[in-house]
PDB file of C-alpha atoms in Angstrom:
ATOM      1  CA  UNK A   2     -15.278 -11.336  41.762  1.00 41.00           C
ATOM      2  CA  UNK A   3     -13.203  -8.937  39.662  1.00 41.00           C
ATOM      3  CA  UNK A   4      -9.480  -9.376  39.759  1.00 43.00           C
ATOM      4  CA  UNK A   5      -7.893  -6.494  41.776  1.00 43.00           C
ATOM      5  CA  UNK A   6      -5.395  -5.679  39.032  1.00 44.00           C
ATOM      6  CA  UNK A   7      -8.203  -5.351  36.482  1.00 42.00           C
ATOM      7  CA  UNK A   8     -10.077  -2.943  38.714  1.00 41.00           C
ATOM      8  CA  UNK A   9      -6.958  -0.851  39.242  1.00 37.00           C
ATOM      9  CA  UNK A  10      -6.330  -0.571  35.526  1.00 42.00           C
ATOM     10  CA  UNK A  11      -9.921   0.454  34.914  1.00 41.00           C
ATOM     11  CA  UNK A  12      -9.744   3.187  37.543  1.00 38.00           C
ATOM     12  CA  UNK A  13      -6.392   4.494  36.297  1.00 37.00           C
ATOM     13  CA  UNK A  14      -6.613   4.294  32.580  1.00 42.00           C
ATOM     14  CA  UNK A  15      -9.993   3.868  30.946  1.00 41.00           C
ATOM     15  CA  UNK A  16     -12.074   6.918  31.795  1.00 42.00           C
ATOM     16  CA  UNK A  17     -15.818   6.745  32.326  1.00 43.00           C
ATOM     17  CA  UNK A  18     -18.618   6.777  29.803  1.00 45.00           C
ATOM     18  CA  UNK A  19     -21.577   7.567  32.036  1.00 43.00           C
ATOM     19  CA  UNK A  20     -19.537   8.527  35.069  1.00 34.00           C
ATOM     20  CA  UNK A  21     -17.699  10.960  32.801  1.00 37.00           C
ATOM     21  CA  UNK A  22     -20.740  13.198  32.680  1.00 43.00           C
ATOM     22  CA  UNK A  23     -19.475  15.397  35.515  1.00 31.00           C
ATOM     23  CA  UNK A  24     -20.607  18.924  36.307  1.00 30.00           C
ATOM     24  CA  UNK A  25     -17.049  20.175  35.822  1.00 32.00           C
ATOM     25  CA  UNK A  26     -16.823  18.755  32.309  1.00 35.00           C
ATOM     26  CA  UNK A  27     -16.698  22.295  30.883  1.00 33.00           C
ATOM     27  CA  UNK A  28     -13.089  22.278  32.069  1.00 32.00           C
ATOM     28  CA  UNK A  29     -11.684  19.477  29.914  1.00 33.00           C
ATOM     29  CA  UNK A  30      -9.218  17.228  31.641  1.00 34.00           C
ATOM     30  CA  UNK A  31      -5.939  16.650  29.800  1.00 36.00           C
ATOM     31  CA  UNK A  32      -5.123  13.168  28.658  1.00 40.00           C
ATOM     32  CA  UNK A  33      -3.240  11.147  31.223  1.00 46.00           C
ATOM     33  CA  UNK A  34      -0.618   8.958  29.511  1.00 47.00           C
ATOM     34  CA  UNK A  35       1.343   6.458  31.523  1.00 47.00           C
ATOM     35  CA  UNK A  36       4.625   7.684  32.996  1.00 46.00           C
ATOM     36  CA  UNK A  37       7.375   7.766  30.381  1.00 48.00           C
ATOM     37  CA  UNK A  38       4.985   7.493  27.420  1.00 48.00           C
ATOM     38  CA  UNK A  39       5.416  10.214  24.784  1.00 50.00           C
ATOM     39  CA  UNK A  40       2.084  11.022  23.162  1.00 48.00           C
ATOM     40  CA  UNK A  41       2.530  12.416  19.624  1.00 56.00           C
ATOM     41  CA  UNK A  42       0.510  15.359  18.336  1.00 70.00           C
ATOM     42  CA  UNK A  43      -0.813  13.061  15.616  1.00 70.00           C
ATOM     43  CA  UNK A  44      -3.264  11.617  18.151  1.00 75.00           C
ATOM     44  CA  UNK A  45      -5.333  14.791  17.785  1.00 84.00           C
ATOM     45  CA  UNK A  46      -5.880  14.144  14.080  1.00 91.00           C
ATOM     46  CA  UNK A  47      -9.435  12.948  13.461  1.00 95.00           C
ATOM     47  CA  UNK A  48      -9.390   9.398  12.158  1.00 96.00           C
ATOM     48  CA  UNK A  49     -10.937   8.603   8.797  1.00 97.00           C
ATOM     49  CA  UNK A  50     -12.245   5.375   7.299  1.00 98.00           C
ATOM     50  CA  UNK A  51     -13.625   4.679   3.817  1.00 98.00           C
ATOM     51  CA  UNK A  52     -16.305   1.991   3.991  1.00 98.00           C
ATOM     52  CA  UNK A  53     -17.114  -0.014   0.841  1.00 98.00           C
ATOM     53  CA  UNK A  54     -20.427  -1.473  -0.158  1.00 97.00           C
ATOM     54  CA  UNK A  55     -21.238  -5.124   0.254  1.00 96.00           C
ATOM     55  CA  UNK A  56     -19.756  -6.815  -2.841  1.00 94.00           C
ATOM     56  CA  UNK A  57     -22.302  -7.474  -5.573  1.00 92.00           C
ATOM     57  CA  UNK A  58     -23.940 -10.876  -5.324  1.00 93.00           C
ATOM     58  CA  UNK A  59     -22.687 -11.533  -1.793  1.00 96.00           C
ATOM     59  CA  UNK A  60     -24.712 -11.702   1.404  1.00 96.00           C
ATOM     60  CA  UNK A  61     -24.077 -11.610   5.149  1.00 98.00           C
ATOM     61  CA  UNK A  62     -25.855 -13.877   7.603  1.00 98.00           C
ATOM     62  CA  UNK A  63     -26.106 -12.257  11.036  1.00 98.00           C
ATOM     63  CA  UNK A  64     -24.949 -15.200  13.145  1.00 98.00           C
ATOM     64  CA  UNK A  65     -22.007 -13.767  15.098  1.00 98.00           C
ATOM     65  CA  UNK A  66     -19.446 -15.704  13.076  1.00 98.00           C
ATOM     66  CA  UNK A  67     -18.481 -12.935  10.625  1.00 98.00           C
ATOM     67  CA  UNK A  68     -16.911 -15.555   8.382  1.00 97.00           C
ATOM     68  CA  UNK A  69     -18.470 -14.700   4.998  1.00 98.00           C
ATOM     69  CA  UNK A  70     -16.086 -13.811   2.136  1.00 97.00           C
ATOM     70  CA  UNK A  71     -17.655 -10.338   2.066  1.00 97.00           C
ATOM     71  CA  UNK A  72     -16.004  -9.477   5.382  1.00 98.00           C
ATOM     72  CA  UNK A  73     -12.611  -9.895   3.733  1.00 96.00           C
ATOM     73  CA  UNK A  74     -13.448  -6.804   1.659  1.00 95.00           C
ATOM     74  CA  UNK A  75     -14.691  -4.772   4.623  1.00 98.00           C
ATOM     75  CA  UNK A  76     -13.096  -1.638   6.003  1.00 98.00           C
ATOM     76  CA  UNK A  77     -11.312  -2.203   9.319  1.00 98.00           C
ATOM     77  CA  UNK A  78     -10.593   0.267  12.078  1.00 98.00           C
ATOM     78  CA  UNK A  79      -7.583  -1.713  13.223  1.00 98.00           C
ATOM     79  CA  UNK A  80      -6.995  -2.160  16.926  1.00 98.00           C
ATOM     80  CA  UNK A  81      -8.764   0.305  19.195  1.00 98.00           C
ATOM     81  CA  UNK A  82      -6.652   2.630  21.346  1.00 97.00           C
ATOM     82  CA  UNK A  83      -6.608   4.000  24.878  1.00 97.00           C
ATOM     83  CA  UNK A  84      -9.470   6.491  25.137  1.00 96.00           C
ATOM     84  CA  UNK A  85      -7.353   9.014  27.034  1.00 94.00           C
ATOM     85  CA  UNK A  86      -3.962   8.828  25.299  1.00 94.00           C
ATOM     86  CA  UNK A  87      -4.833   7.750  21.774  1.00 95.00           C
ATOM     87  CA  UNK A  88      -2.065   5.169  22.007  1.00 95.00           C
ATOM     88  CA  UNK A  89      -2.153   1.364  21.999  1.00 96.00           C
ATOM     89  CA  UNK A  90      -2.329   0.089  25.566  1.00 96.00           C
ATOM     90  CA  UNK A  91      -2.132  -3.671  25.993  1.00 93.00           C
ATOM     91  CA  UNK A  92      -2.310  -3.297  29.793  1.00 93.00           C
ATOM     92  CA  UNK A  93      -6.002  -2.504  29.572  1.00 95.00           C
ATOM     93  CA  UNK A  94      -8.252  -5.532  30.191  1.00 94.00           C
ATOM     94  CA  UNK A  95     -10.372  -5.106  27.067  1.00 97.00           C
ATOM     95  CA  UNK A  96      -9.267  -4.657  23.444  1.00 98.00           C
ATOM     96  CA  UNK A  97     -11.141  -4.677  20.153  1.00 98.00           C
ATOM     97  CA  UNK A  98     -11.653  -3.689  16.536  1.00 98.00           C
ATOM     98  CA  UNK A  99     -14.543  -3.494  14.091  1.00 98.00           C
ATOM     99  CA  UNK A 100     -15.092  -4.120  10.380  1.00 98.00           C
ATOM    100  CA  UNK A 101     -17.749  -2.260   8.375  1.00 98.00           C
ATOM    101  CA  UNK A 102     -19.734  -2.700   5.156  1.00 98.00           C
ATOM    102  CA  UNK A 103     -22.911  -1.131   3.811  1.00 98.00           C
ATOM    103  CA  UNK A 104     -25.535  -1.393   1.100  1.00 97.00           C
ATOM    104  CA  UNK A 105     -28.705   0.497   0.228  1.00 97.00           C
ATOM    105  CA  UNK A 106     -30.613  -1.108   3.088  1.00 98.00           C
ATOM    106  CA  UNK A 107     -28.269  -1.291   6.064  1.00 98.00           C
ATOM    107  CA  UNK A 108     -24.965  -0.776   7.839  1.00 98.00           C
ATOM    108  CA  UNK A 109     -23.113  -3.994   8.728  1.00 98.00           C
ATOM    109  CA  UNK A 110     -20.660  -4.158  11.641  1.00 98.00           C
ATOM    110  CA  UNK A 111     -18.525  -6.981  12.999  1.00 99.00           C
ATOM    111  CA  UNK A 112     -16.739  -6.374  16.315  1.00 99.00           C
ATOM    112  CA  UNK A 113     -13.955  -8.628  17.574  1.00 98.00           C
ATOM    113  CA  UNK A 114     -13.391  -8.097  21.307  1.00 98.00           C
ATOM    114  CA  UNK A 115     -10.544  -9.491  23.409  1.00 98.00           C
ATOM    115  CA  UNK A 116     -11.577  -9.945  27.048  1.00 98.00           C
ATOM    116  CA  UNK A 117     -10.356 -12.514  29.565  1.00 96.00           C
ATOM    117  CA  UNK A 118     -13.480 -12.252  31.777  1.00 96.00           C
ATOM    118  CA  UNK A 119     -16.695 -11.937  29.757  1.00 98.00           C
ATOM    119  CA  UNK A 120     -19.477 -10.270  31.760  1.00 96.00           C
ATOM    120  CA  UNK A 121     -23.232 -10.234  31.188  1.00 97.00           C
ATOM    121  CA  UNK A 122     -25.414 -10.543  34.254  1.00 96.00           C
ATOM    122  CA  UNK A 123     -28.552  -8.791  32.959  1.00 98.00           C
ATOM    123  CA  UNK A 124     -32.010 -10.404  32.832  1.00 97.00           C
ATOM    124  CA  UNK A 125     -32.605 -12.002  29.441  1.00 96.00           C
ATOM    125  CA  UNK A 126     -35.718  -9.863  28.886  1.00 96.00           C
ATOM    126  CA  UNK A 127     -34.135  -6.562  29.970  1.00 97.00           C
ATOM    127  CA  UNK A 128     -35.092  -3.506  27.895  1.00 96.00           C
ATOM    128  CA  UNK A 129     -32.347  -0.909  27.408  1.00 98.00           C
ATOM    129  CA  UNK A 130     -30.218  -2.274  30.290  1.00 98.00           C
ATOM    130  CA  UNK A 131     -27.160  -0.251  31.324  1.00 98.00           C
ATOM    131  CA  UNK A 132     -24.784  -2.438  29.359  1.00 98.00           C
ATOM    132  CA  UNK A 133     -21.829  -0.080  29.854  1.00 97.00           C
ATOM    133  CA  UNK A 134     -21.697  -1.141  33.514  1.00 96.00           C
ATOM    134  CA  UNK A 135     -20.271  -4.515  32.449  1.00 97.00           C
ATOM    135  CA  UNK A 136     -19.075  -5.654  28.993  1.00 98.00           C
ATOM    136  CA  UNK A 137     -20.405  -4.285  25.713  1.00 98.00           C
ATOM    137  CA  UNK A 138     -19.557  -2.845  22.336  1.00 98.00           C
ATOM    138  CA  UNK A 139     -20.806   0.597  21.420  1.00 98.00           C
ATOM    139  CA  UNK A 140     -21.491   2.550  18.243  1.00 98.00           C
ATOM    140  CA  UNK A 141     -21.957   6.320  18.234  1.00 98.00           C
ATOM    141  CA  UNK A 142     -23.437   7.832  15.068  1.00 98.00           C
ATOM    142  CA  UNK A 143     -23.740  11.520  14.122  1.00 98.00           C
ATOM    143  CA  UNK A 144     -25.160  11.444  10.559  1.00 98.00           C
ATOM    144  CA  UNK A 145     -24.615  15.157   9.827  1.00 95.00           C
ATOM    145  CA  UNK A 146     -20.874  14.624   9.728  1.00 93.00           C
ATOM    146  CA  UNK A 147     -20.134  17.959  11.418  1.00 94.00           C
ATOM    147  CA  UNK A 148     -19.411  16.685  14.937  1.00 94.00           C
ATOM    148  CA  UNK A 149     -21.783  19.173  16.575  1.00 96.00           C
ATOM    149  CA  UNK A 150     -23.501  16.532  18.774  1.00 97.00           C
ATOM    150  CA  UNK A 151     -26.916  17.441  17.356  1.00 97.00           C
ATOM    151  CA  UNK A 152     -29.298  14.557  16.613  1.00 98.00           C
ATOM    152  CA  UNK A 153     -26.943  11.662  17.196  1.00 98.00           C
ATOM    153  CA  UNK A 154     -27.450   8.013  18.113  1.00 98.00           C
ATOM    154  CA  UNK A 155     -26.026   5.481  20.548  1.00 98.00           C
ATOM    155  CA  UNK A 156     -26.194   1.702  20.112  1.00 98.00           C
ATOM    156  CA  UNK A 157     -24.730  -0.909  22.467  1.00 98.00           C
ATOM    157  CA  UNK A 158     -24.752  -4.706  22.182  1.00 98.00           C
ATOM    158  CA  UNK A 159     -23.413  -6.913  24.967  1.00 98.00           C
ATOM    159  CA  UNK A 160     -22.185 -10.541  25.100  1.00 98.00           C
ATOM    160  CA  UNK A 161     -25.728 -11.693  25.944  1.00 98.00           C
ATOM    161  CA  UNK A 162     -26.879 -10.071  22.692  1.00 98.00           C
ATOM    162  CA  UNK A 163     -28.891  -7.517  24.659  1.00 98.00           C
ATOM    163  CA  UNK A 164     -29.260  -4.037  23.180  1.00 98.00           C
ATOM    164  CA  UNK A 165     -29.274  -0.499  24.541  1.00 98.00           C
ATOM    165  CA  UNK A 166     -30.214   2.081  21.904  1.00 98.00           C
ATOM    166  CA  UNK A 167     -31.120   5.739  22.168  1.00 98.00           C
ATOM    167  CA  UNK A 168     -31.258   9.007  20.233  1.00 98.00           C
ATOM    168  CA  UNK A 169     -29.939  12.315  21.601  1.00 98.00           C
ATOM    169  CA  UNK A 170     -30.895  15.876  20.664  1.00 98.00           C
ATOM    170  CA  UNK A 171     -27.636  17.383  21.940  1.00 98.00           C
ATOM    171  CA  UNK A 172     -24.559  16.368  23.931  1.00 98.00           C
ATOM    172  CA  UNK A 173     -25.909  13.930  26.578  1.00 97.00           C
ATOM    173  CA  UNK A 174     -29.358  15.530  26.268  1.00 98.00           C
ATOM    174  CA  UNK A 175     -32.067  14.828  27.213  1.00 98.00           C
ATOM    175  CA  UNK A 176     -31.044  13.113  30.412  1.00 96.00           C
ATOM    176  CA  UNK A 177     -33.340  12.098  33.237  1.00 95.00           C
ATOM    177  CA  UNK A 178     -30.748  12.072  36.022  1.00 93.00           C
ATOM    178  CA  UNK A 179     -27.896   9.810  37.177  1.00 91.00           C
ATOM    179  CA  UNK A 180     -29.998   6.693  36.595  1.00 93.00           C
ATOM    180  CA  UNK A 181     -31.466   7.901  33.312  1.00 95.00           C
ATOM    181  CA  UNK A 182     -33.302   7.726  31.078  1.00 97.00           C
ATOM    182  CA  UNK A 183     -30.449   8.623  28.739  1.00 98.00           C
ATOM    183  CA  UNK A 184     -31.668  10.326  25.596  1.00 98.00           C
ATOM    184  CA  UNK A 185     -34.844   9.193  23.848  1.00 98.00           C
ATOM    185  CA  UNK A 186     -34.753   5.543  24.846  1.00 98.00           C
ATOM    186  CA  UNK A 187     -38.044   4.940  23.050  1.00 98.00           C
ATOM    187  CA  UNK A 188     -36.039   5.110  19.810  1.00 98.00           C
ATOM    188  CA  UNK A 189     -35.148   1.726  18.377  1.00 98.00           C
ATOM    189  CA  UNK A 190     -32.348   0.883  15.975  1.00 98.00           C
ATOM    190  CA  UNK A 191     -34.440  -2.076  14.755  1.00 98.00           C
ATOM    191  CA  UNK A 192     -31.193  -3.953  14.319  1.00 98.00           C
ATOM    192  CA  UNK A 193     -30.413  -7.612  13.873  1.00 98.00           C
ATOM    193  CA  UNK A 194     -27.499  -8.866  15.952  1.00 98.00           C
ATOM    194  CA  UNK A 195     -25.807 -12.064  17.039  1.00 98.00           C
ATOM    195  CA  UNK A 196     -22.928 -12.887  19.381  1.00 98.00           C
ATOM    196  CA  UNK A 197     -20.429 -15.743  19.502  1.00 98.00           C
ATOM    197  CA  UNK A 198     -18.518 -16.163  22.772  1.00 98.00           C
ATOM    198  CA  UNK A 199     -14.941 -17.365  23.021  1.00 98.00           C
ATOM    199  CA  UNK A 200     -15.299 -18.471  26.601  1.00 97.00           C
ATOM    200  CA  UNK A 201     -17.987 -18.823  29.251  1.00 96.00           C
ATOM    201  CA  UNK A 202     -19.906 -15.754  30.347  1.00 97.00           C
ATOM    202  CA  UNK A 203     -19.937 -14.817  34.065  1.00 96.00           C
ATOM    203  CA  UNK A 204     -17.568 -17.642  34.996  1.00 94.00           C
ATOM    204  CA  UNK A 205     -14.053 -16.969  36.304  1.00 86.00           C
ATOM    205  CA  UNK A 206     -12.975 -20.600  36.565  1.00 92.00           C
ATOM    206  CA  UNK A 207     -11.406 -20.531  33.105  1.00 90.00           C
ATOM    207  CA  UNK A 208      -9.833 -17.613  31.282  1.00 95.00           C
ATOM    208  CA  UNK A 209     -11.942 -16.313  28.387  1.00 97.00           C
ATOM    209  CA  UNK A 210     -10.676 -15.003  25.052  1.00 97.00           C
ATOM    210  CA  UNK A 211     -13.470 -12.596  24.151  1.00 98.00           C
ATOM    211  CA  UNK A 212     -16.455 -12.447  21.817  1.00 98.00           C
ATOM    212  CA  UNK A 213     -17.666 -11.420  18.358  1.00 98.00           C
ATOM    213  CA  UNK A 214     -20.669  -9.160  17.763  1.00 98.00           C
ATOM    214  CA  UNK A 215     -22.223  -9.015  14.315  1.00 98.00           C
ATOM    215  CA  UNK A 216     -24.962  -6.479  13.549  1.00 98.00           C
ATOM    216  CA  UNK A 217     -27.122  -5.212  10.701  1.00 98.00           C
ATOM    217  CA  UNK A 218     -28.621  -1.761  11.294  1.00 98.00           C
ATOM    218  CA  UNK A 219     -31.229  -0.531   8.774  1.00 98.00           C
ATOM    219  CA  UNK A 220     -30.740   2.980   7.457  1.00 98.00           C
ATOM    220  CA  UNK A 221     -34.447   3.706   7.935  1.00 98.00           C
ATOM    221  CA  UNK A 222     -33.872   3.738  11.704  1.00 98.00           C
ATOM    222  CA  UNK A 223     -31.889   6.976  11.451  1.00 98.00           C
ATOM    223  CA  UNK A 224     -34.863   9.299  11.246  1.00 96.00           C
ATOM    224  CA  UNK A 225     -32.780  12.404  12.033  1.00 96.00           C
ATOM    225  CA  UNK A 226     -30.331  11.801   9.181  1.00 97.00           C
ATOM    226  CA  UNK A 227     -30.469  14.179   6.234  1.00 95.00           C
ATOM    227  CA  UNK A 228     -30.290  11.348   3.711  1.00 96.00           C
ATOM    228  CA  UNK A 229     -30.583   7.567   4.023  1.00 97.00           C
ATOM    229  CA  UNK A 230     -29.032   5.531   2.698  1.00 97.00           C
ATOM    230  CA  UNK A 231     -26.006   7.838   2.699  1.00 97.00           C
ATOM    231  CA  UNK A 232     -25.008   9.306  -0.627  1.00 96.00           C
ATOM    232  CA  UNK A 233     -21.815   7.707  -1.979  1.00 96.00           C
ATOM    233  CA  UNK A 234     -18.915   9.978  -1.122  1.00 97.00           C
ATOM    234  CA  UNK A 235     -20.692  11.546   1.855  1.00 97.00           C
ATOM    235  CA  UNK A 236     -19.244  11.463   5.371  1.00 98.00           C
ATOM    236  CA  UNK A 237     -20.787  10.700   8.761  1.00 98.00           C
ATOM    237  CA  UNK A 238     -19.131  11.105  12.164  1.00 98.00           C
ATOM    238  CA  UNK A 239     -18.955   7.839  14.107  1.00 98.00           C
ATOM    239  CA  UNK A 240     -17.081   6.177  16.932  1.00 98.00           C
ATOM    240  CA  UNK A 241     -16.709   2.605  18.090  1.00 98.00           C
ATOM    241  CA  UNK A 242     -15.830   1.245  21.527  1.00 98.00           C
ATOM    242  CA  UNK A 243     -15.167  -2.029  23.315  1.00 98.00           C
ATOM    243  CA  UNK A 244     -16.200  -1.441  26.919  1.00 97.00           C
ATOM    244  CA  UNK A 245     -15.934  -2.862  30.405  1.00 96.00           C
ATOM    245  CA  UNK A 246     -17.104  -1.318  33.691  1.00 94.00           C
ATOM    246  CA  UNK A 247     -17.871   2.197  32.413  1.00 91.00           C
ATOM    247  CA  UNK A 248     -14.678   2.471  30.393  1.00 91.00           C
ATOM    248  CA  UNK A 249     -12.991   1.086  27.351  1.00 93.00           C
ATOM    249  CA  UNK A 250     -10.918   1.412  24.222  1.00 98.00           C
ATOM    250  CA  UNK A 251     -11.972   3.340  21.141  1.00 98.00           C
ATOM    251  CA  UNK A 252     -11.409   3.737  17.436  1.00 98.00           C
ATOM    252  CA  UNK A 253     -11.045   7.507  17.859  1.00 98.00           C
ATOM    253  CA  UNK A 254      -9.774   8.609  21.298  1.00 97.00           C
ATOM    254  CA  UNK A 255     -11.611  11.251  23.317  1.00 96.00           C
ATOM    255  CA  UNK A 256      -8.361  12.583  24.862  1.00 95.00           C
ATOM    256  CA  UNK A 257     -10.038  13.826  28.042  1.00 93.00           C
ATOM    257  CA  UNK A 258     -12.202  16.334  26.163  1.00 94.00           C
ATOM    258  CA  UNK A 259     -15.471  14.892  27.459  1.00 95.00           C
ATOM    259  CA  UNK A 260     -17.171  11.533  27.753  1.00 96.00           C
ATOM    260  CA  UNK A 261     -17.747   8.890  25.087  1.00 97.00           C
ATOM    261  CA  UNK A 262     -20.476  11.061  23.512  1.00 98.00           C
ATOM    262  CA  UNK A 263     -18.075  13.828  22.421  1.00 98.00           C
ATOM    263  CA  UNK A 264     -18.854  13.977  18.699  1.00 98.00           C
ATOM    264  CA  UNK A 265     -16.053  16.423  17.915  1.00 97.00           C
ATOM    265  CA  UNK A 266     -13.732  13.473  18.563  1.00 97.00           C
ATOM    266  CA  UNK A 267     -15.702  10.946  16.488  1.00 98.00           C
ATOM    267  CA  UNK A 268     -13.936   9.675  13.386  1.00 98.00           C
ATOM    268  CA  UNK A 269     -15.034  10.450   9.820  1.00 98.00           C
ATOM    269  CA  UNK A 270     -16.640   7.545   7.988  1.00 98.00           C
ATOM    270  CA  UNK A 271     -16.875   7.991   4.210  1.00 98.00           C
ATOM    271  CA  UNK A 272     -19.336   5.836   2.284  1.00 98.00           C
ATOM    272  CA  UNK A 273     -17.841   4.569  -0.967  1.00 97.00           C
ATOM    273  CA  UNK A 274     -19.354   2.404  -3.676  1.00 90.00           C
ATOM    274  CA  UNK A 275     -16.416   0.224  -4.657  1.00 75.00           C
ATOM    275  CA  UNK A 276     -14.983  -2.619  -2.570  1.00 52.00           C
ATOM    276  CA  UNK A 277     -11.884  -1.965  -0.490  1.00 47.00           C
ATOM    277  CA  UNK A 278      -8.636  -3.341  -1.990  1.00 44.00           C
TER     278      UNK A 278
END
């Protein structure tokens, strides 16, 4: 059973991903910082990240360990922030960050999630399960780089190493109703992924520490992108989340301007050829 204080924090502070798709969303809700917290205007600045290529001669094994020397040269988002305020919020029950690399064949991502109660609970053979209802990481990708929500992608990977992936024509569209389908769920990212748990999934006897998700996503999966692999120096719009119970923390905060699909709030990811310092 969920701890009452965790549920309260989720209701108060996280904001919903799917439940955020309300009919009144055309009237954006203001961010709701905790009492006494001063939110600077800088939170509205779109985040940017320059992602280097995989160092020459080095490889990454997708095993969930993310311990290869190449990851030391990866770009890092740093700690994710409160989706609503854009500020660090250690009171939230899930935290995370992600490191990124790329080469001519694929995008590589390594998430590190802090979570004291790791949740799975889906059948092992589930296809496109609603991972956001429990614990998961999420990647949103708008290859055009203009944040217009046209032809974007959603990828989620949970602690069981199950995947939800879909492609959208426009903001949350198509959508088959409250239970889905969400977007074109027939689309597949054709990714490789692996998860290492720091704890025991679906067991509250002992406190967990979290989990690591490592993924390799081939560029050829992004059939709506103008150019794959991306041209060096080009920019895509992307966002990254660590989620629990329909909410979570993000690289780039949404600030109450919509749900987790709001591409105008996605960060700018620039693809560079040289390794990060």
